[in-house]
C-alpha positions as MATLAB code, in Angstrom:
seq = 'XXXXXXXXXXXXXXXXXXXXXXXXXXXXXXXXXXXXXXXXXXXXXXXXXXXXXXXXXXXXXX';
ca = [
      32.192   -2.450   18.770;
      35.757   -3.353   20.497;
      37.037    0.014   18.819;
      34.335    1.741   20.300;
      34.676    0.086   24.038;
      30.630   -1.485   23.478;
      30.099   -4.762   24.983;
      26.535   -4.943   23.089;
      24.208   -3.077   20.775;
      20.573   -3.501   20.196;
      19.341   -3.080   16.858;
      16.003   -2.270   16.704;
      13.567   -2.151   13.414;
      10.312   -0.110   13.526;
       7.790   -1.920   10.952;
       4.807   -0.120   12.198;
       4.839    2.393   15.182;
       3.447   -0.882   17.552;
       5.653   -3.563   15.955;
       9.268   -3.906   16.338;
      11.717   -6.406   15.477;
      15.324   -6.220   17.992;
      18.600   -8.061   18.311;
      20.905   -7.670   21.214;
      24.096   -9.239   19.882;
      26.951   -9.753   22.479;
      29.888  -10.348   19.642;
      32.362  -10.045   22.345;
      30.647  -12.614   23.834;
      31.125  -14.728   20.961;
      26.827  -14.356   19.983;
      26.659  -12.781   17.054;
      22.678  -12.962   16.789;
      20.740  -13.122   20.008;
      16.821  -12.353   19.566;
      15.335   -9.775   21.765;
      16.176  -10.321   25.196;
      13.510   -9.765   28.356;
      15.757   -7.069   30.180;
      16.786   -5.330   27.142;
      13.024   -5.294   25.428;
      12.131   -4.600   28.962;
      14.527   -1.421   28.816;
      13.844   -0.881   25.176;
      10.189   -0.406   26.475;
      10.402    1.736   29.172;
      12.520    3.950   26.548;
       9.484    4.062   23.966;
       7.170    4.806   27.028;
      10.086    7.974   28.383;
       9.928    9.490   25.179;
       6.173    9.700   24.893;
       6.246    7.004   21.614;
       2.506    7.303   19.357;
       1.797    3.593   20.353;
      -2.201    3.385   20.604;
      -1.635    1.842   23.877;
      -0.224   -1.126   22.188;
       3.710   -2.215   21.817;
       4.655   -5.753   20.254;
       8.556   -6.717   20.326;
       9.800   -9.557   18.435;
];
């Protein structure tokens, strides 16, 4: 991440097309594994609703 100038990353695992497990780790921050945050599901949302996602009308985020 350092190499690449990121300050975070957010992993993100699709186990159905409504139910998604994400991490926003902050390792220069010294958290290596931070569970899904409320401005970054918030974000990670909004994304899945931008790019017109095949939800159902229904989105969980663990």
């Amino acid at each position: 991440m350092r190499d690449a100038g990121l300050v975070t990353v957010m992993f993100i695992y699709s186990e159905t097309e409504q139910y998604f497990h994400t991490r926003n780790p902050f390792a220069s921050g010294g958290v290596y594994e931070d569970p899904a945050t409320g401005a970054a599901t918030a974000a990670f949302a909004g994304y899945l609703r931008n790019i017109s996602w095949p939800h159902g009308g229904v989105i969980d985020i663990v």
